[in-house]
Amino acid sequence: MVNSSWSVDEFLDQCKQSGDSAYTAFRSLLEKLEDPTTRAPARVFLSDLQKRFSSREASEQCLSTFHFRIQDVVLDQYEGYGGRKKLTTMVIPSIFIPEDWSFTFYEGLNRHPDSIFKDKTVAELGCGNGWISIAIAEKWSPLKVYGLDINPRAVKISWINLYLNALDENGQPIYDCENKTLLDKVEFHESDLLSYCRDRGIELERIVGCIPQILNPNPDAMSKMITENASEEFLYSLSNYCALQGFVEDQFGLGLIARAVEEGIAVIKPMGIMIFNMGGRPGQGVCKRLFERRGFRVTKLWQTKVIQAADTDISALVEIEKNSPHRFEFFMGLAGDQPICARTAWAYGKAGGRISHALSVYSCQLRQPNQVKTIFEFLKNGFHEISSSLDLSFEDDSVADEKIPFLAYLASILKGNSFFPYESPAGSNRFRNLIAGFMRTYHHIPLNADSVVIFPSRAVAIENALRLFSPRLAIVDEHLTRHLPRQWLTSLKIESTDTDNPSDDVLTVIEAPHQSDLMIELIKKLKPQVVITGTAHFEAVTSSAFEHLLDVTRKIGSRLFLDISDHFELSSLPGSNGVLKYLSGTPLPSHAAVICGLVKNRVYSDLEVAFVISEEEAIFKALSKTVELLEGNTALISQYYYGCLFRELLAFQLADRHPPAERVCENEKPTEMIGFASSALSVLDSAELSITETENFSPIHMDVDKSFLPLPSSVKASIFESFARQNMAESEIDITTSIRQFIKSNYGFPTSTGTEFVYADCSLALFNKLVLCCIQEGGTLCFPAGSNGNYVSSAKFLKAKILNVPTSSESGFKLSEETLTGVFESSNNPWLYISGPTINPTGLVYSNREMENILSVCAKFGAKVVIDTSFSGLEYDFEGCGVWDLEGSLARLYSSSKPSFCVSLLGGLSLKLLTGGLTCGFLALNQPLLVDAFHSFPGLSKPHGTVKYTMKKLLSLQEQKTGGLMEAIAEQKRILCNRARRLKQTLEICGWEVLESHAGVSMVAKPSAYLNKVMRLKDTAFEMKINDSNIREAILRATGLCINSAPWTGIHGYCRFTFALEDAQFGQALDCIIKFKDLFSN
């Protein structure tokens, strides 16, 4: 190519043929510009072309005749670091032609200070002919600008424009003050939004975008392949229209913007800024919310009105209005100030009128960038469908500062773990360490995790403490008695008598004023064995009231539990607290403990967890065991939430900058201090409770009624969505209708409008309230031999009158009608606990017929029946799949039985819905008298609204058989069936007699090959003669495997193994069983 008039004419002749021919000609010209040897003459040739059409009229004629236009964009008032007053740009018909839309966007960019792009890495989305990318590079001297467009022709023309401005009219480079040209600073690439940067790991500091915001009225057109050989009309439509993107904002035509924003979150640096041109058609509130709900702070840089482009069809917006209540905003001309809807605007435009819409430029910056990035990284890995529920917009920054870090933490937990890990009943080690760390850092108390016990709530902690000591008389602060059993608050037994039955629940609670001097007066007069109190606000600042209470209770011999909940602040600047001041310098006396309920979060007023501090090891261990016996565990999600708050407060602190000295608990003994209740002592000494993990010892748990199998994606999605949502309606967390349908579908259990549904964090807590009802009416609680040992131990701890119902190996240790009849004939006011359809611990299943026969016996004797379905739902080797239909038989039995006969259905959802450590217990009560008795024991820890939302969502998926949940349930049944076979095979090879299981997560086996043999551990003096009671300890010592022994199962000689372990741990467990056998082979 040479610079001559005839070559220009020849070039124009080619361009004149068609738009495609013009593009082909310029593409060839670009090749010359890209070649350093032909670059200068090619640039001169472009100058000659521009001179040929120097006037405005000639330029317009050039576009219509030769299908291109070269013109100048004047930047007089916007000159920046480069000082250039104009840019030279060209366009062709198949790309976006700069107009008011893009000029307004550039005006908005200029509202930022000059430093906004200086030395930054920038990407422009929808760069069109590239003029804004070039202008940014020219004015603000960024490190690099990536101009990105999905239209391949736009990218080629952008490169031509870059050469037009990087070289002067003679083809020589134009250098800036840094001795760089625009070619050093700008690149253009074909890219679907930010895919070019994402795929190459390019991190951006600024993202700007001016992209389509109207759905294509012809959706099929958007499915075509985008190539540079596509039609001009199709390629041009890419600058006006977008396709559906799968975002909730699609309904406003903003789906492409939403996708751009979410892609931008992944590639933008933490302090990066996004700037977008937003058409105001959907309304300013909708536009702003698109960014805010994704965690951005939004600043409106500039707003004006522009005429709606005549070549843009807004009929898609009319269609949206027809199918939704939303109304778009247009105006009649530029002077109109009253908005009109899309339908009116469409009609007005068709009639020749000019319609306009607002155009705004928004600057957006992530308020907590690292956390928001974590959240979206989680969502894009298979959880995009829940992104529409995400709402990170907060009017109060303090709420955002609390919730966004938790969502990020939850996202990391769900992404990084396939299951919820085992946690000690005393509370998550991580959570207890965080509490201890907070106390050390902010209150200078040298506390460690082994002095902190976690409870579901303050009320539960108080009730458990009272049940542990079971004092004759307790004085409790009047502000703390609301959730205590009614009987304790109405009893008048303040002195012991010779006729007292030690098994009776005769605890008497006297309510006391909040003020410490009045409390102390009562303590001196009544001499209670336990005192539970808080402190008034005016007394909380100093430690004098606390010290006085310690002194008085020590002299009298009262156990003291001091509640600091109202004065404990989760803050980086916590207020003065007299109790904590005292503890920073003095050890907590052995007779005292501190209770703290955490309820002061800024997001969920009803999300509670509590902790108790005791520096007396025996008290710590005993309180930990009460959690396991009476509550099961404290909800993991609650511990995660508050743990995240503690972590945020500790994250910026230098660890152990002033390490406190180790303390030793005081040796001074108070006067005749009350010890643990006799019932508590016997249970704590004999019950097989969880083995405590230590830093150097982590046993394999085949003794835990939980599943550690992978959580399905639908479960993870529901959990995350429950926290991502804001302002959930009561109907969204009311699970009663779903539970009613669930028990009807699975068990045929009849419910009516009179059925009372009660919920708790886990089913064990509900069972224990039923035990108290049984005790209150003088009932006898009957357990079949072969029941869950934790339930039996809990009933003993609560002082229930317990009767063991014999079972036999011939029937698989199931109840028989004959045996049950014999037991009931000699029982007074019988209550029967029965696990089904799946029986825990044996893993066998009661058929519908078997259960009907058992209930017939119960009806005959007027027994109250508690059917526990908590361990059901994963029947893998049983015809009928463990589904019952009891409605007909119960209706018949109720009509002919004694009035005292009733059946209560107890259940949990974690196994059935595969939620692992996320638990929710339910209880259906049908007898009014039992309902009244149950509610006289109020201290239940209720599942949080987020848990109920999760369970309701999953129950709906199960009912509709959607969301992949049914496939996941089927897969877990297959895994459990395989595990049961492998475990049975291993046990039998190792000399165990195995009762084959058909359902659930456990099986029982008899250690026949080891009974009466002596186990000796190599390199130690330890030896033990094996029996069915001590084999648990023997296996644990020898291998680190934890199982349940015969006293736990209630079946003579049979131990229990649970096998829903994480895959690697299950393999290790089998190895441990073999290792134990090998000890006896030598």
Coordinates of C-alpha atoms in Angstrom, one line a residue, residues 642-879:
Y642 CA -20.7 -16.2 67.4
G643 CA -17.3 -17.8 66.7
C644 CA -17.0 -15.6 63.7
L645 CA -17.8 -12.5 65.8
F646 CA -15.0 -13.4 68.2
R647 CA -12.6 -14.2 65.4
E648 CA -13.2 -10.8 63.8
L649 CA -12.4 -9.1 67.1
L650 CA -9.2 -11.1 67.5
A651 CA -8.1 -11.1 63.9
F652 CA -6.2 -7.8 64.0
Q653 CA -4.7 -8.3 67.5
L654 CA -1.1 -9.4 67.9
A655 CA -1.2 -12.8 69.6
D656 CA 0.0 -13.1 73.2
R657 CA 1.6 -9.6 73.1
H658 CA 1.2 -9.6 76.9
P659 CA 1.0 -13.3 77.9
P660 CA -0.7 -13.6 81.3
A661 CA 0.8 -15.7 84.1
E662 CA -0.7 -19.2 84.6
R663 CA -3.0 -19.3 87.5
V664 CA -3.9 -22.0 90.1
C665 CA -7.4 -22.3 91.4
E666 CA -7.6 -21.3 95.1
N667 CA -7.3 -24.0 97.7
E668 CA -9.5 -22.4 100.3
K669 CA -12.5 -24.7 100.8
P670 CA -15.9 -23.2 101.5
T671 CA -18.2 -24.4 104.3
E672 CA -20.0 -27.8 103.6
M673 CA -20.4 -27.2 99.9
I674 CA -23.2 -29.1 98.2
G675 CA -22.0 -31.7 95.8
F676 CA -23.5 -33.2 92.7
A677 CA -26.9 -34.9 93.1
S678 CA -26.7 -38.6 93.8
S679 CA -28.7 -39.4 90.6
A680 CA -26.3 -37.2 88.6
L681 CA -23.2 -38.9 90.2
S682 CA -24.4 -42.4 89.4
V683 CA -25.1 -41.5 85.8
L684 CA -21.9 -39.4 85.3
D685 CA -19.8 -42.3 86.7
S686 CA -21.5 -45.1 84.7
A687 CA -22.9 -43.6 81.5
E688 CA -20.8 -44.0 78.3
L689 CA -20.5 -40.5 77.3
S690 CA -18.3 -39.0 74.6
I691 CA -14.6 -39.4 74.9
T692 CA -13.0 -35.9 75.1
E693 CA -10.6 -35.1 72.3
T694 CA -7.3 -33.5 73.2
E695 CA -4.6 -31.7 71.2
N696 CA -2.6 -35.0 71.0
F697 CA -5.5 -37.5 70.9
S698 CA -8.4 -37.6 68.4
P699 CA -10.3 -40.8 68.6
I700 CA -12.3 -42.3 65.7
H701 CA -16.0 -42.1 66.7
M702 CA -18.1 -45.1 66.0
D703 CA -20.1 -44.1 69.1
V704 CA -21.9 -41.0 67.8
D705 CA -25.5 -40.8 66.4
K706 CA -24.5 -38.5 63.5
S707 CA -23.8 -38.8 59.9
F708 CA -20.4 -37.6 58.6
L709 CA -21.2 -38.6 55.0
P710 CA -21.0 -35.8 52.4
L711 CA -23.6 -33.1 52.5
P712 CA -25.5 -32.9 49.2
S713 CA -25.3 -29.6 47.3
S714 CA -29.0 -29.0 47.9
V715 CA -28.4 -29.1 51.6
K716 CA -25.4 -26.7 51.4
A717 CA -27.4 -24.4 49.2
S718 CA -30.4 -24.3 51.6
I719 CA -28.1 -23.6 54.6
F720 CA -26.4 -20.8 52.9
E721 CA -29.6 -19.3 51.5
S722 CA -31.1 -19.3 54.9
F723 CA -28.5 -16.8 56.0
A724 CA -28.1 -14.9 52.7
R725 CA -31.8 -13.9 52.9
Q726 CA -33.0 -10.8 54.7
N727 CA -36.4 -10.1 56.3
M728 CA -37.8 -13.6 55.9
A729 CA -41.6 -13.7 56.4
E730 CA -42.9 -15.8 59.2
S731 CA -44.6 -18.1 56.7
E732 CA -41.1 -18.9 55.2
I733 CA -39.9 -20.3 58.6
D734 CA -43.1 -21.9 59.8
I735 CA -42.4 -25.6 59.2
T736 CA -45.5 -27.0 60.9
T737 CA -47.4 -27.7 57.6
S738 CA -44.3 -29.3 56.1
I739 CA -43.7 -31.5 59.2
R740 CA -47.4 -32.5 59.2
Q741 CA -47.1 -33.6 55.6
F742 CA -43.8 -35.3 56.3
I743 CA -45.1 -37.5 59.2
K744 CA -48.2 -38.3 57.3
S745 CA -46.3 -39.4 54.2
N746 CA -43.7 -41.4 56.1
Y747 CA -45.5 -42.8 59.1
G748 CA -49.2 -42.3 58.4
F749 CA -49.3 -40.6 61.8
P750 CA -52.7 -38.8 62.3
T751 CA -52.7 -35.1 63.2
S752 CA -55.5 -32.7 63.6
T753 CA -56.0 -29.0 64.4
G754 CA -55.6 -30.0 68.1
T755 CA -52.2 -31.5 67.5
E756 CA -49.4 -29.5 69.1
F757 CA -46.1 -29.4 67.3
V758 CA -43.1 -28.5 69.4
Y759 CA -39.6 -27.9 68.0
A760 CA -36.1 -28.0 69.6
D761 CA -32.5 -27.9 68.4
C762 CA -32.5 -31.7 68.7
S763 CA -34.9 -34.5 69.5
L764 CA -33.1 -35.5 72.8
A765 CA -34.1 -32.2 74.4
L766 CA -37.7 -32.9 73.5
F767 CA -37.5 -36.4 74.9
N768 CA -36.2 -35.2 78.2
K769 CA -39.2 -32.9 78.6
L770 CA -41.4 -35.9 78.0
V771 CA -39.4 -37.7 80.7
L772 CA -40.2 -34.9 83.1
C773 CA -43.9 -35.2 82.2
C774 CA -43.7 -38.9 83.0
I775 CA -42.1 -38.2 86.4
Q776 CA -44.6 -35.5 87.2
E777 CA -47.6 -37.9 86.8
G778 CA -45.8 -40.7 88.6
G779 CA -45.3 -42.8 85.5
T780 CA -42.9 -45.7 84.8
L781 CA -40.8 -45.2 81.8
C782 CA -40.2 -48.5 79.9
F783 CA -37.2 -49.0 77.7
P784 CA -36.9 -52.1 75.5
A785 CA -33.5 -53.8 76.0
G786 CA -31.7 -52.5 73.0
S787 CA -32.4 -48.8 73.2
N788 CA -30.2 -45.8 72.7
G789 CA -28.0 -45.7 75.8
N790 CA -27.9 -41.8 75.8
Y791 CA -31.7 -41.7 76.2
V792 CA -31.7 -44.2 79.0
S793 CA -28.9 -42.3 80.8
S794 CA -30.8 -39.0 80.4
A795 CA -33.9 -40.5 82.0
K796 CA -31.8 -41.8 84.9
F797 CA -30.2 -38.4 85.3
L798 CA -33.6 -36.8 85.5
K799 CA -34.6 -39.4 88.2
A800 CA -37.2 -41.2 86.2
K801 CA -38.6 -44.5 87.4
I802 CA -37.2 -46.8 84.7
L803 CA -38.2 -50.4 83.8
N804 CA -36.3 -52.5 81.3
V805 CA -38.4 -54.5 78.9
P806 CA -36.6 -57.8 78.0
T807 CA -35.9 -58.6 74.3
S808 CA -34.4 -61.7 72.8
S809 CA -31.8 -62.4 70.1
E810 CA -34.3 -64.6 68.2
S811 CA -36.4 -61.6 67.4
G812 CA -33.5 -59.4 66.7
F813 CA -34.0 -57.7 70.1
K814 CA -37.4 -56.3 69.0
L815 CA -40.3 -55.9 71.4
S816 CA -42.7 -58.8 71.6
E817 CA -46.4 -58.5 72.4
E818 CA -46.1 -61.2 75.1
T819 CA -43.2 -59.7 76.9
L820 CA -44.7 -56.2 76.8
T821 CA -48.0 -57.5 78.2
G822 CA -46.2 -59.1 81.1
V823 CA -44.3 -55.9 81.9
F824 CA -47.4 -53.7 81.7
E825 CA -49.3 -56.0 84.0
S826 CA -46.9 -55.3 86.8
S827 CA -46.4 -51.6 86.0
N828 CA -48.1 -48.6 87.3
N829 CA -49.0 -45.9 84.8
P830 CA -46.6 -47.2 82.1
W831 CA -44.9 -45.0 79.5
L832 CA -43.2 -46.8 76.6
Y833 CA -40.2 -45.4 74.6
I834 CA -39.7 -47.2 71.3
S835 CA -37.4 -46.3 68.4
G836 CA -38.8 -46.9 64.9
P837 CA -39.2 -47.7 62.1
T838 CA -35.4 -47.9 62.4
I839 CA -34.3 -49.2 65.7
N840 CA -31.3 -47.6 67.3
P841 CA -28.9 -49.2 68.1
T842 CA -29.5 -52.5 66.2
G843 CA -30.3 -51.1 62.8
L844 CA -33.3 -53.4 62.4
V845 CA -36.7 -52.1 61.3
Y846 CA -40.2 -52.4 62.8
S847 CA -42.7 -53.2 60.1
N848 CA -46.1 -51.5 60.0
R849 CA -47.7 -54.7 61.3
E850 CA -45.2 -55.1 64.2
M851 CA -45.8 -51.6 65.3
E852 CA -49.6 -51.9 65.1
N853 CA -49.4 -55.0 67.3
I854 CA -47.2 -53.2 69.9
L855 CA -49.6 -50.2 69.9
S856 CA -52.6 -52.6 70.5
V857 CA -50.9 -53.8 73.7
C858 CA -50.2 -50.3 74.8
A859 CA -53.8 -49.2 74.1
K860 CA -55.1 -52.2 76.2
F861 CA -53.2 -50.9 79.3
G862 CA -53.6 -47.2 78.6
A863 CA -49.9 -46.7 78.2
K864 CA -48.5 -43.5 76.9
V865 CA -46.2 -44.2 73.9
V866 CA -43.3 -42.2 72.6
I867 CA -42.3 -43.3 69.1
D868 CA -38.9 -41.9 68.3
T869 CA -38.3 -41.6 64.5
S870 CA -35.1 -39.6 64.9
F871 CA -32.9 -42.5 63.6
S872 CA -35.2 -43.4 60.7
G873 CA -35.2 -42.4 57.1
L874 CA -32.2 -44.3 55.7
E875 CA -33.6 -47.8 55.4
Y876 CA -31.4 -49.5 52.8
D877 CA -32.1 -53.2 53.1
F878 CA -35.7 -53.6 54.1
E879 CA -38.8 -54.3 52.0

